[in-house]
Backbone as a printed PyTorch tensor [residue, N CA C, xyz], in Angstrom:
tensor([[[ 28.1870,  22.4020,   8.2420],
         [ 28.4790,  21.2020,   7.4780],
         [ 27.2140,  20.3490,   7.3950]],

        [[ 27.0380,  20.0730,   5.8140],
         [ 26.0680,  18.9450,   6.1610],
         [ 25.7490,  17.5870,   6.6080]],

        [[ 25.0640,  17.1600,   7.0220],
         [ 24.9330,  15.3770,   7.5460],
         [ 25.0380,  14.5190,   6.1640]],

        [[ 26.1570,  14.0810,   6.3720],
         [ 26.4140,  12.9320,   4.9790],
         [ 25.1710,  11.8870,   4.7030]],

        [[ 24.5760,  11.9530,   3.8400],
         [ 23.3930,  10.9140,   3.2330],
         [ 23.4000,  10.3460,   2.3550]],

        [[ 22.8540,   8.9330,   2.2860],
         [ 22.9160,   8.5380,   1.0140],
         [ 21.9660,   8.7150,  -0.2590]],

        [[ 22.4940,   8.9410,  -1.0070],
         [ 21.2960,   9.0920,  -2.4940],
         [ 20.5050,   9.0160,  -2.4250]],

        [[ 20.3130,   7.3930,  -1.7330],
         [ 18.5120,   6.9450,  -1.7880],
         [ 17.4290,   7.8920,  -1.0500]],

        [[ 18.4260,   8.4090,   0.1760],
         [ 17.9650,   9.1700,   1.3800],
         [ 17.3090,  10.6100,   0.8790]],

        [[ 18.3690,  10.8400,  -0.1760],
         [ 18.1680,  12.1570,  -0.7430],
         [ 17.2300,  11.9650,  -2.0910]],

        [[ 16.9970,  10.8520,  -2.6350],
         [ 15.9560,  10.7970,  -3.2600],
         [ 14.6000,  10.6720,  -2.9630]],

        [[ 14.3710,   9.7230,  -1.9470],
         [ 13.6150,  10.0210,  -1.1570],
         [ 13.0850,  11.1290,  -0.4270]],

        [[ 13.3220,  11.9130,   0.1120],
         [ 12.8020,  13.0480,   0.5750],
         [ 13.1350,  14.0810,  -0.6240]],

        [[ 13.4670,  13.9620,  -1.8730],
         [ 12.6590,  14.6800,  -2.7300],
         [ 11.9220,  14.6760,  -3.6340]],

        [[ 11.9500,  13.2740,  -3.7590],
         [ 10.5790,  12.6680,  -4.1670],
         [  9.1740,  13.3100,  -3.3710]],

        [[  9.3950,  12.7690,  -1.9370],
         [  8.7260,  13.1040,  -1.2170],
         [  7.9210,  14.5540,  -1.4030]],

        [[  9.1280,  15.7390,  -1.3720],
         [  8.9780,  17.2190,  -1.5490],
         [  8.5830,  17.3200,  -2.7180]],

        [[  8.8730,  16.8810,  -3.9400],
         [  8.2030,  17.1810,  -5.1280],
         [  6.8540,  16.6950,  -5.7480]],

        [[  6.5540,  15.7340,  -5.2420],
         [  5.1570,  14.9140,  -5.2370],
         [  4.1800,  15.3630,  -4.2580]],

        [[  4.9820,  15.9580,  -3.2660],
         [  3.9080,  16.6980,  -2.2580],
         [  2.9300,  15.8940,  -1.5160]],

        [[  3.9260,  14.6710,  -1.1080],
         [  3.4690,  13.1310,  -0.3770],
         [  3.2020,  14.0470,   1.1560]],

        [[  2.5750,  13.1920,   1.6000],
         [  1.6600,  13.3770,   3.0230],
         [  1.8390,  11.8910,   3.8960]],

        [[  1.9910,  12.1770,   5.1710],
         [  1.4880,  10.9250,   6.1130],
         [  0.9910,   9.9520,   5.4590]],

        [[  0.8590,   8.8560,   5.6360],
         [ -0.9120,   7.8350,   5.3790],
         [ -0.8390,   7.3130,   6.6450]],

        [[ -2.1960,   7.2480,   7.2040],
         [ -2.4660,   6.2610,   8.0550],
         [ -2.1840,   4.9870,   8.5420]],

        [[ -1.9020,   4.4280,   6.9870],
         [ -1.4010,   2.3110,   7.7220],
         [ -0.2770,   2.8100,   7.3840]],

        [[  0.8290,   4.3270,   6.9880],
         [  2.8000,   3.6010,   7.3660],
         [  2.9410,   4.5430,   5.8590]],

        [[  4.1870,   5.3160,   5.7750],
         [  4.6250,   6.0420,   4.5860],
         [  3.9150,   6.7420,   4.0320]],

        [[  4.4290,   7.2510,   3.1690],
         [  3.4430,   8.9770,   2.4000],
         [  2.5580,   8.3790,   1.2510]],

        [[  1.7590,  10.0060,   1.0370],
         [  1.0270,   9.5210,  -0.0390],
         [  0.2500,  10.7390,  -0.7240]],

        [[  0.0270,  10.7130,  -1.7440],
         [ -0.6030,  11.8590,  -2.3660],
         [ -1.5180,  11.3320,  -3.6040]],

        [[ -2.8610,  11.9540,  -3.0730],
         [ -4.0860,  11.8120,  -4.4960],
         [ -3.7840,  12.1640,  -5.5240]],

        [[ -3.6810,  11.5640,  -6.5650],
         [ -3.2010,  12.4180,  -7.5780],
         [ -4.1040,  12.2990,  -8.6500]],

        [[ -5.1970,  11.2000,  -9.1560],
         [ -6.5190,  11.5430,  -9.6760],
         [ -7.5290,  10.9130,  -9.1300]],

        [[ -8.4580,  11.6140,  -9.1210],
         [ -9.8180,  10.8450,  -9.2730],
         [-10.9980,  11.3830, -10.3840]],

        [[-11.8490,  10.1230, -10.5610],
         [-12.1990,  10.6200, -12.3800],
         [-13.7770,  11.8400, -11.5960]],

        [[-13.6200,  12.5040, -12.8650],
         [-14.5940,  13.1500, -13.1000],
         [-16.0740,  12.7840, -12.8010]],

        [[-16.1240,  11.6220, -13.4270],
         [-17.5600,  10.0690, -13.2900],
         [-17.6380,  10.0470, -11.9360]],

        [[-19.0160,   9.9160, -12.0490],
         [-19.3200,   8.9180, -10.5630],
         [-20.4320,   8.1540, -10.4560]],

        [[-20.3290,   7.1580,  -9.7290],
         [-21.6860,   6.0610,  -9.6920],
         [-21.8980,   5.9810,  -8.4430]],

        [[-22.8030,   5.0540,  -7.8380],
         [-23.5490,   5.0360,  -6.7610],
         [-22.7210,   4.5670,  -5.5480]],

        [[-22.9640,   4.6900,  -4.6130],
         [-22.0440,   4.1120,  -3.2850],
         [-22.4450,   3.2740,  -2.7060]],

        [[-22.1330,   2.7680,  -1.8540],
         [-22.6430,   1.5580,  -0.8970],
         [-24.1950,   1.7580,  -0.0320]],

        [[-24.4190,   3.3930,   0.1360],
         [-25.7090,   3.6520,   0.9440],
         [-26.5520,   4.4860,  -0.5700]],

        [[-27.6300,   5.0320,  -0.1530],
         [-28.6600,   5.5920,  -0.9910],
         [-28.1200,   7.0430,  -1.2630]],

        [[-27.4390,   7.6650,  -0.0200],
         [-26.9960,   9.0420,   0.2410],
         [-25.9540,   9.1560,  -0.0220]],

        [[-24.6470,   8.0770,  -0.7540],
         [-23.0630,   8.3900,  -1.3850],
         [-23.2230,   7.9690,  -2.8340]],

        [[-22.5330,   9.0220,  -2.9330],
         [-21.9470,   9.1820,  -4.8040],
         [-20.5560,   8.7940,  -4.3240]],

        [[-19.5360,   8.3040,  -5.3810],
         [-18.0720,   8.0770,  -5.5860],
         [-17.5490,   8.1700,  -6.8490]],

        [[-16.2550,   8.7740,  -7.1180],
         [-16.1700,   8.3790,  -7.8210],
         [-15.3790,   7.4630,  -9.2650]],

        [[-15.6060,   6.7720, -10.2910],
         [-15.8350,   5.9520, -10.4770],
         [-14.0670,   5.2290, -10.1400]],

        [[-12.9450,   6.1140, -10.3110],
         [-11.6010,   5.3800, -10.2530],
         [-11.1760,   6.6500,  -9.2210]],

        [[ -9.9930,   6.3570,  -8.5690],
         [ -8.3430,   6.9240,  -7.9290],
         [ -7.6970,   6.4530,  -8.1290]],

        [[ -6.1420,   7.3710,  -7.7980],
         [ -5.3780,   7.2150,  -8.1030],
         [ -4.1330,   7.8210,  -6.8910]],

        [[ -3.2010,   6.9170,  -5.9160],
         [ -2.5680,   7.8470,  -5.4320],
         [ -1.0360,   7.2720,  -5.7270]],

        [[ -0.0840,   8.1230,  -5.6690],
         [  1.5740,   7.7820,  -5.1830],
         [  1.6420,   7.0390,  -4.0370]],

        [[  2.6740,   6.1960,  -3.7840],
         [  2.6820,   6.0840,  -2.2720],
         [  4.1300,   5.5240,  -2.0280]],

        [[  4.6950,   6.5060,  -1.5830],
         [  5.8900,   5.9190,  -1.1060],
         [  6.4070,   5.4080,   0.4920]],

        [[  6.9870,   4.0270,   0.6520],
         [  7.7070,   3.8370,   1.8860],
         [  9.3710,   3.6840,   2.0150]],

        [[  9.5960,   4.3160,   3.2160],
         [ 10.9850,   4.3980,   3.1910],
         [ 11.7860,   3.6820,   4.3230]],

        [[ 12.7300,   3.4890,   4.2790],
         [ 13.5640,   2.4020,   5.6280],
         [ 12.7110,   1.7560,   5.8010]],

        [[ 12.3410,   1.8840,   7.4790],
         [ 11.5100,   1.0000,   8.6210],
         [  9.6610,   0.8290,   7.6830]],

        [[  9.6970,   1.8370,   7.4440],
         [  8.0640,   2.2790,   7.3010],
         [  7.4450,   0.9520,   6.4750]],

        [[  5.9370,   0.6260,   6.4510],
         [  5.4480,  -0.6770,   5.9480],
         [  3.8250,  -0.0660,   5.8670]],

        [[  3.6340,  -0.6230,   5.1680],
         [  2.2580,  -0.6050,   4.9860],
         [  1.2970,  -1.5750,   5.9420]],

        [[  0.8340,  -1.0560,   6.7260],
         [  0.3270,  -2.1150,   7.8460],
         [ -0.7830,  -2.9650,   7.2890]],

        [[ -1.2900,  -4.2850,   7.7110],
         [ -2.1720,  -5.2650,   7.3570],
         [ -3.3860,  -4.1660,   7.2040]],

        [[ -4.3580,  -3.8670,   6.0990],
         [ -5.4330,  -3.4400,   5.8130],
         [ -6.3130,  -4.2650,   4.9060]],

        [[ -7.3280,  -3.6640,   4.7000],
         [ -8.3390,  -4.3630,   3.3550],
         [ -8.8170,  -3.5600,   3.1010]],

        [[ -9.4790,  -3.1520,   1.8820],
         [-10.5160,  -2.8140,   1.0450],
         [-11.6470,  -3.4560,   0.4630]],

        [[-13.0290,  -2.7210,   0.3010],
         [-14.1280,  -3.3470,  -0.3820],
         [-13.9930,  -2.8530,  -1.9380]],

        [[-12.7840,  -2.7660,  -2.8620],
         [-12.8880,  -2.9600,  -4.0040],
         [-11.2070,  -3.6040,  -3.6150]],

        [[-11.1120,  -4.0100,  -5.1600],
         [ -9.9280,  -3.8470,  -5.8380],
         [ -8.9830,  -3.0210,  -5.8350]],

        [[ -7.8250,  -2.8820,  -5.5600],
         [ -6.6850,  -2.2360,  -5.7200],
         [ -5.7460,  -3.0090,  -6.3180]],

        [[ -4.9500,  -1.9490,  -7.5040],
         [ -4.1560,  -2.1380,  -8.4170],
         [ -2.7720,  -1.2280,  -7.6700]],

        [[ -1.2630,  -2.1560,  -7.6670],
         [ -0.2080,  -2.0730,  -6.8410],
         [  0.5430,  -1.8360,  -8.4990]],

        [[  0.9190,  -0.8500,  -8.7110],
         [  1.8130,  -0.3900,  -9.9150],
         [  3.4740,   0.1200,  -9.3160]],

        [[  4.7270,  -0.8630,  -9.1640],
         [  6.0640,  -0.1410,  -9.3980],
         [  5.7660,   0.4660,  -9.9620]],

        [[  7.0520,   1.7720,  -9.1960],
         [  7.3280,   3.1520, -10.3530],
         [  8.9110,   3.3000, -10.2550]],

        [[  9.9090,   3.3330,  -8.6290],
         [ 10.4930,   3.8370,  -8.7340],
         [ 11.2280,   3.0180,  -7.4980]],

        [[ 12.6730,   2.5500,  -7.5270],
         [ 13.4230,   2.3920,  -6.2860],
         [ 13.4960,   0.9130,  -6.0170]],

        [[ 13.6170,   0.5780,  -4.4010],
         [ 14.1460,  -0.7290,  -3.9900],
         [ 12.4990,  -2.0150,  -4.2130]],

        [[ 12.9380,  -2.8610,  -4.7770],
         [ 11.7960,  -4.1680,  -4.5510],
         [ 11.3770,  -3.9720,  -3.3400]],

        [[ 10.3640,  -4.0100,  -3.6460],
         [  8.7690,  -4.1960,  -1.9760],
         [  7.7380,  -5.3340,  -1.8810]],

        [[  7.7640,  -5.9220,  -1.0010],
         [  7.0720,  -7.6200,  -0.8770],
         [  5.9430,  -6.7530,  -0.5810]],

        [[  4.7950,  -7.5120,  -1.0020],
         [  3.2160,  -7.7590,  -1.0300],
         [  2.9820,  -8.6430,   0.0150]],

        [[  2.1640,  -8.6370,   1.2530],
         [  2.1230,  -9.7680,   1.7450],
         [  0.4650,  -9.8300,   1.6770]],

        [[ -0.7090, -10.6360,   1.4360],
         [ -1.7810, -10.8500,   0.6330],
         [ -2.5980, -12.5680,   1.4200]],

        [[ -3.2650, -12.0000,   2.5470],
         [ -3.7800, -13.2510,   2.8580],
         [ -5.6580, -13.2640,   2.2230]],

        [[ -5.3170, -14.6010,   1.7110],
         [ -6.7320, -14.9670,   0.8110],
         [ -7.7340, -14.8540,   1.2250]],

        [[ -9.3340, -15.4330,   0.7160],
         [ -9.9690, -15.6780,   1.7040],
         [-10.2250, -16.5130,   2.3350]],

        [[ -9.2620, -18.1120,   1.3590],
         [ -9.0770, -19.2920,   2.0930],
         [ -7.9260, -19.4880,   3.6190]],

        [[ -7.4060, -17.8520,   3.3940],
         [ -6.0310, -18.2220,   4.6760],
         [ -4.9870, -18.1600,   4.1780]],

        [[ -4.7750, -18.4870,   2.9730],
         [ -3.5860, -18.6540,   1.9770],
         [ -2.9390, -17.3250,   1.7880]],

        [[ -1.5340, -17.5020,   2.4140],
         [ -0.4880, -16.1520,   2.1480],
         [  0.3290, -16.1100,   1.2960]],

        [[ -0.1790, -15.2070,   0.2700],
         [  0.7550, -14.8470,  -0.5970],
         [  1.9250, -13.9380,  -0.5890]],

        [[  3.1170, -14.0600,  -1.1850],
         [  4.1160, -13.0530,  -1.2660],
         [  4.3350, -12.6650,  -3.0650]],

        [[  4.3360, -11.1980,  -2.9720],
         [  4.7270, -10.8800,  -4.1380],
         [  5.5310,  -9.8860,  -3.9560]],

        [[  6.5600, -10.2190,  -4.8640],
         [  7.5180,  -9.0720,  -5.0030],
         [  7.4980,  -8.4140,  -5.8880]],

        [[  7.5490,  -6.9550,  -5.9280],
         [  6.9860,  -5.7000,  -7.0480],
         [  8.4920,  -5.1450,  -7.4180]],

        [[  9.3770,  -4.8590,  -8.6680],
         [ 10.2910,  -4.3060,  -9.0150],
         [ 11.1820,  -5.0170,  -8.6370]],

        [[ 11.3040,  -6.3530,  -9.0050],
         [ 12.3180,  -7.1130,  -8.8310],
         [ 13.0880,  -7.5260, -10.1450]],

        [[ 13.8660,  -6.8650, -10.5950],
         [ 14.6130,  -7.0250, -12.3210],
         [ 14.7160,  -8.6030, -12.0120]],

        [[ 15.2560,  -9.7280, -11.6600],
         [ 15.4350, -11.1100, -11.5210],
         [ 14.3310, -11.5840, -11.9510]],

        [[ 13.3530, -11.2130, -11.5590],
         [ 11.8120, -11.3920, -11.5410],
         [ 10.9230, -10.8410, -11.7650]],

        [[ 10.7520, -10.1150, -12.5580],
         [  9.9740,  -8.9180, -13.3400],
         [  8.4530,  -8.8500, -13.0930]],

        [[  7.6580,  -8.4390, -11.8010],
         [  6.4510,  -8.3630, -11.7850],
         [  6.5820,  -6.5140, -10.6940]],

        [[  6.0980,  -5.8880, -12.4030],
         [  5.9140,  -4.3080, -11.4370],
         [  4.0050,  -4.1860, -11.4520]],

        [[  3.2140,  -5.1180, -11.5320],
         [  1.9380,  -4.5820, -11.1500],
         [  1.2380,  -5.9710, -10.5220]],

        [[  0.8760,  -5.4000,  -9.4820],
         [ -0.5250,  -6.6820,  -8.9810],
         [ -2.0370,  -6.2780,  -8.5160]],

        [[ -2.7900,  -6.9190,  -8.8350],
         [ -3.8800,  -6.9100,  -8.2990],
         [ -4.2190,  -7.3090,  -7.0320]],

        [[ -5.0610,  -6.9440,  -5.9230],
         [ -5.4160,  -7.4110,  -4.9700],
         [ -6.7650,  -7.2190,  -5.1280]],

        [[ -7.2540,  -8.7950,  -4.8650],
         [ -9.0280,  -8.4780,  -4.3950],
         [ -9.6460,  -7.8210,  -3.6390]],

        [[-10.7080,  -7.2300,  -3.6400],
         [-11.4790,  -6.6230,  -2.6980],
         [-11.3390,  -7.4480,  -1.2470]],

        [[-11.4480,  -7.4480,   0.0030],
         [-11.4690,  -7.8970,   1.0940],
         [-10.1840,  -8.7650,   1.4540]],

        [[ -9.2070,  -8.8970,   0.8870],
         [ -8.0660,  -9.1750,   1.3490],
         [ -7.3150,  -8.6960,   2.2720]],

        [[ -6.8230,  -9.1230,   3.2500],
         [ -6.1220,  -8.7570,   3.4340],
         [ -4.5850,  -8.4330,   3.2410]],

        [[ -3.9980,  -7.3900,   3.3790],
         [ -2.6810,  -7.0880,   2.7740],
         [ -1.8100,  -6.3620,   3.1430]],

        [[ -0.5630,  -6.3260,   2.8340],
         [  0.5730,  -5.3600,   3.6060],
         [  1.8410,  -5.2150,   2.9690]],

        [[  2.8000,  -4.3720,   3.1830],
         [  3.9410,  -4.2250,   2.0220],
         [  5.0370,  -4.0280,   3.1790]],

        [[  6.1310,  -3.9840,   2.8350],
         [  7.0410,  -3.7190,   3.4620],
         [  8.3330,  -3.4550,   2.0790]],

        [[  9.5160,  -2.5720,   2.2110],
         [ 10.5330,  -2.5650,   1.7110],
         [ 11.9040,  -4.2180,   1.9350]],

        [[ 12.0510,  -4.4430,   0.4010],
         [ 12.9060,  -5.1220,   0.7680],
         [ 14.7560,  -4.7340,   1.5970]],

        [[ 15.2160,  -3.8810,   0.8700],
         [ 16.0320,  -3.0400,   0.9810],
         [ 16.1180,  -1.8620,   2.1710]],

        [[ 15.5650,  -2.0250,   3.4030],
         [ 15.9710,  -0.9310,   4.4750],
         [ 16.7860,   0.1350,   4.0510]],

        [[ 17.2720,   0.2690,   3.4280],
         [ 18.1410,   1.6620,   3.5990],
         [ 17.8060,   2.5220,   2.1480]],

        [[ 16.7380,   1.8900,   1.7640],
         [ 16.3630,   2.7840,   0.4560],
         [ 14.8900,   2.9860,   0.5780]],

        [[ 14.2590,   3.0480,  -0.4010],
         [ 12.9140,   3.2090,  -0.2560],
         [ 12.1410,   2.5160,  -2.2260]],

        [[ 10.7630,   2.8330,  -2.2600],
         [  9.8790,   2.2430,  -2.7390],
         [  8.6920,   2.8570,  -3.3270]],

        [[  8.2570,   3.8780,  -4.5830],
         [  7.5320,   4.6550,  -5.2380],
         [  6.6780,   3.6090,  -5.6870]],

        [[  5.4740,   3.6720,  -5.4430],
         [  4.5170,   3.2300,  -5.9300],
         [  3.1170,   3.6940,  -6.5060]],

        [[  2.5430,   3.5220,  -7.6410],
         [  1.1330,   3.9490,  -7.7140],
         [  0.1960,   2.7450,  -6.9530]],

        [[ -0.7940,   3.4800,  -6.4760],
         [ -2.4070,   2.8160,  -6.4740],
         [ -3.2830,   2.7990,  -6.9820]],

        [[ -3.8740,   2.1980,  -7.6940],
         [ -5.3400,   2.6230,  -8.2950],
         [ -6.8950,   1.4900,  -8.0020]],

        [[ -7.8640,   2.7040,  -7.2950],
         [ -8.3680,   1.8440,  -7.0410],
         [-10.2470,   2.0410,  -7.5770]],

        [[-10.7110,   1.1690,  -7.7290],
         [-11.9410,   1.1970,  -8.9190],
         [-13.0360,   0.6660,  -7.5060]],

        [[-14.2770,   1.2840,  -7.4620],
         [-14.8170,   2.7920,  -7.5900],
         [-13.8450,   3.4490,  -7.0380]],

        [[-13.8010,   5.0030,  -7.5250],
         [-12.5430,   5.3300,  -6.2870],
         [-12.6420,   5.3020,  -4.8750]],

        [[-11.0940,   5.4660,  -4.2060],
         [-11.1940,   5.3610,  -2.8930],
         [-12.2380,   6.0200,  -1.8890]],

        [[-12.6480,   4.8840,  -0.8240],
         [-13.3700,   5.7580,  -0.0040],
         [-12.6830,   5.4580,   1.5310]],

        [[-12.8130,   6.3570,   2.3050],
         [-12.4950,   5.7330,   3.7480],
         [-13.5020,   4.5930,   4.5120]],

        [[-14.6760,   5.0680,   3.8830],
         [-15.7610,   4.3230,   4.9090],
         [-15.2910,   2.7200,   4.2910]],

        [[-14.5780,   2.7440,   2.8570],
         [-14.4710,   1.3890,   2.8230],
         [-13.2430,   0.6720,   2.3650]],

        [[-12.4890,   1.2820,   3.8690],
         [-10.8450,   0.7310,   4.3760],
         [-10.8770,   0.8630,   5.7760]],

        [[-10.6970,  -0.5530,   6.0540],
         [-10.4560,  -1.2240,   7.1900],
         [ -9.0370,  -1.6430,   7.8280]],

        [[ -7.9600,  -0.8690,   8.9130],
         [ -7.2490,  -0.5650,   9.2300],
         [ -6.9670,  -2.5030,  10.5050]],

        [[ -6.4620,  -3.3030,  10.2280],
         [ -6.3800,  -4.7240,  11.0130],
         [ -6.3030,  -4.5840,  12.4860]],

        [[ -7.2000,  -5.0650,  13.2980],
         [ -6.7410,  -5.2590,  14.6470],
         [ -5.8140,  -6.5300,  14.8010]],

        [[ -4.6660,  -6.4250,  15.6970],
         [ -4.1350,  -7.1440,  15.4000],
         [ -4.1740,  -8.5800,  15.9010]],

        [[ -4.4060,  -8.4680,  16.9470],
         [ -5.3890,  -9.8500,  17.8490],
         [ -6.3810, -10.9460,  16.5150]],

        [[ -7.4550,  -9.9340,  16.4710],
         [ -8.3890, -10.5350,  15.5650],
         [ -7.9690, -10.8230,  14.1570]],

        [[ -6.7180, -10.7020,  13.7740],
         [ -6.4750, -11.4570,  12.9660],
         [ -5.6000, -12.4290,  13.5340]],

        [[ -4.9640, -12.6100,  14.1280],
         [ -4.1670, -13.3480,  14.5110],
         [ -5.2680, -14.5020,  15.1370]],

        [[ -6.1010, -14.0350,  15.7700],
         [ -6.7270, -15.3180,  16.0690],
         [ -7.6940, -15.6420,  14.6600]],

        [[ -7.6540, -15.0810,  13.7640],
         [ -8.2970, -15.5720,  12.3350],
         [ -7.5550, -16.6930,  12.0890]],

        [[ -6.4010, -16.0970,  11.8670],
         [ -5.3150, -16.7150,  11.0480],
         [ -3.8280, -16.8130,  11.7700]],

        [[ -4.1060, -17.1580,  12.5950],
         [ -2.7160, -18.2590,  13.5520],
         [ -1.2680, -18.4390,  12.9420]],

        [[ -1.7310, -19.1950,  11.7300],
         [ -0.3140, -19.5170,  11.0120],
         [  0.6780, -18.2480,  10.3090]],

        [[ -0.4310, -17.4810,  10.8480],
         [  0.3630, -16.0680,  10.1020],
         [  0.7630, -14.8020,  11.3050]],

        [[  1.0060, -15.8240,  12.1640],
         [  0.8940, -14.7800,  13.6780],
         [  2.4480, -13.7760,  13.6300]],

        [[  3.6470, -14.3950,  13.3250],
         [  4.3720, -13.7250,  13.2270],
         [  4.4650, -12.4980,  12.6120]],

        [[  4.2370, -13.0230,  10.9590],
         [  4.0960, -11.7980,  10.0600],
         [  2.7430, -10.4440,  11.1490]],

        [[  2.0950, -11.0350,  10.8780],
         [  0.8000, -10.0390,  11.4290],
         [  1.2600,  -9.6020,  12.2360]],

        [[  1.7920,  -9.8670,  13.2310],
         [  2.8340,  -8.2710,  14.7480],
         [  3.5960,  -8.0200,  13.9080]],

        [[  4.3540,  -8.4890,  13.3320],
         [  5.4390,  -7.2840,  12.5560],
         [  4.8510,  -6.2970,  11.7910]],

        [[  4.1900,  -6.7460,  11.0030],
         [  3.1570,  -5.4900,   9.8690],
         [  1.7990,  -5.3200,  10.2110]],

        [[  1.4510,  -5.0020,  11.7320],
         [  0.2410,  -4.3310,  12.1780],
         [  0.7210,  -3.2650,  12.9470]],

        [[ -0.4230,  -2.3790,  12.8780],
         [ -0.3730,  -1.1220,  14.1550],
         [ -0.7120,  -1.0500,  15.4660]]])
């Protein structure tokens, strides 16, 4: 007999299986799905990149995207499933919330600046949250920075709660 599940459950993990999503590092799956042909110069003399990526990224139940940053831009595109909060501290300190796929409130794409910090979480626990990324030059590791959680917290104090809940 099988274990009774719900839809979302079962959409989810075949989403998952058909997109051919993987781990990510800060929380939920993820899969490359372009990067351009182009490439321009990198941050040292000895890296090429190139010029855009592109990945899926889905989170499900518990899972969150833990506080990270990037040295470009990333573009947060809804695709599919339950509304997911943005949480987006400035470089003045200032925390933003955005909510992505909210029909009441219709914002399925945001921008985040380069060096922000940022984090997602599902609104809806018992469903999950398809998202694209795209990020210009494309992604690199050397330039994503994973939050300690102390050192932000002593950055930014007023945001101490949020920051233990959505750090690693």
């Amino acid at each position: 007999m099988q274990n009774p599940q719900t839809s979302t459950q079962l959409a989810a993990s075949d989403l998952i299986q058909k997109l051919n999503l993987e781990k990510h590092i800060e929380g939920g799956a993820f899969r490359r799905v372009y990067e351009s042909k182009y490439k321009v110069a990198g941050n040292n003399a000895n890296n090429e990149r190139q010029i855009a990526s592109a990945i899926y990224y889905l989170l499900e139940g518990n899972d969150f995207s833990a506080f990270h940053r990037l040295k470009s831009d990333e573009i947060w595109a809804y695709n599919y499933g339950s509304p997911l909060t943005l949480y987006v501290i400035d470089k003045n300190g200032a925390l933003k919330e955005i909510i992505l796929g909210d029909p009441q409130n219709p914002t399925y794409q945001v921008t985040i600046s380069a060096n922000e910090w940022f984090a997602a979480e599902i609104n809806d626990k018992s469903s999950f949250t398809l998202i694209s990324c795209f990020v210009a030059p494309g992604f690199d590791y050397n330039d994503f920075e994973l939050a300690n959680q102390q050192m932000l917290i002593n950055e930014y104090p007023e945001h101490a709660n949020l920051i233990k809940r959505l750090t690693k």
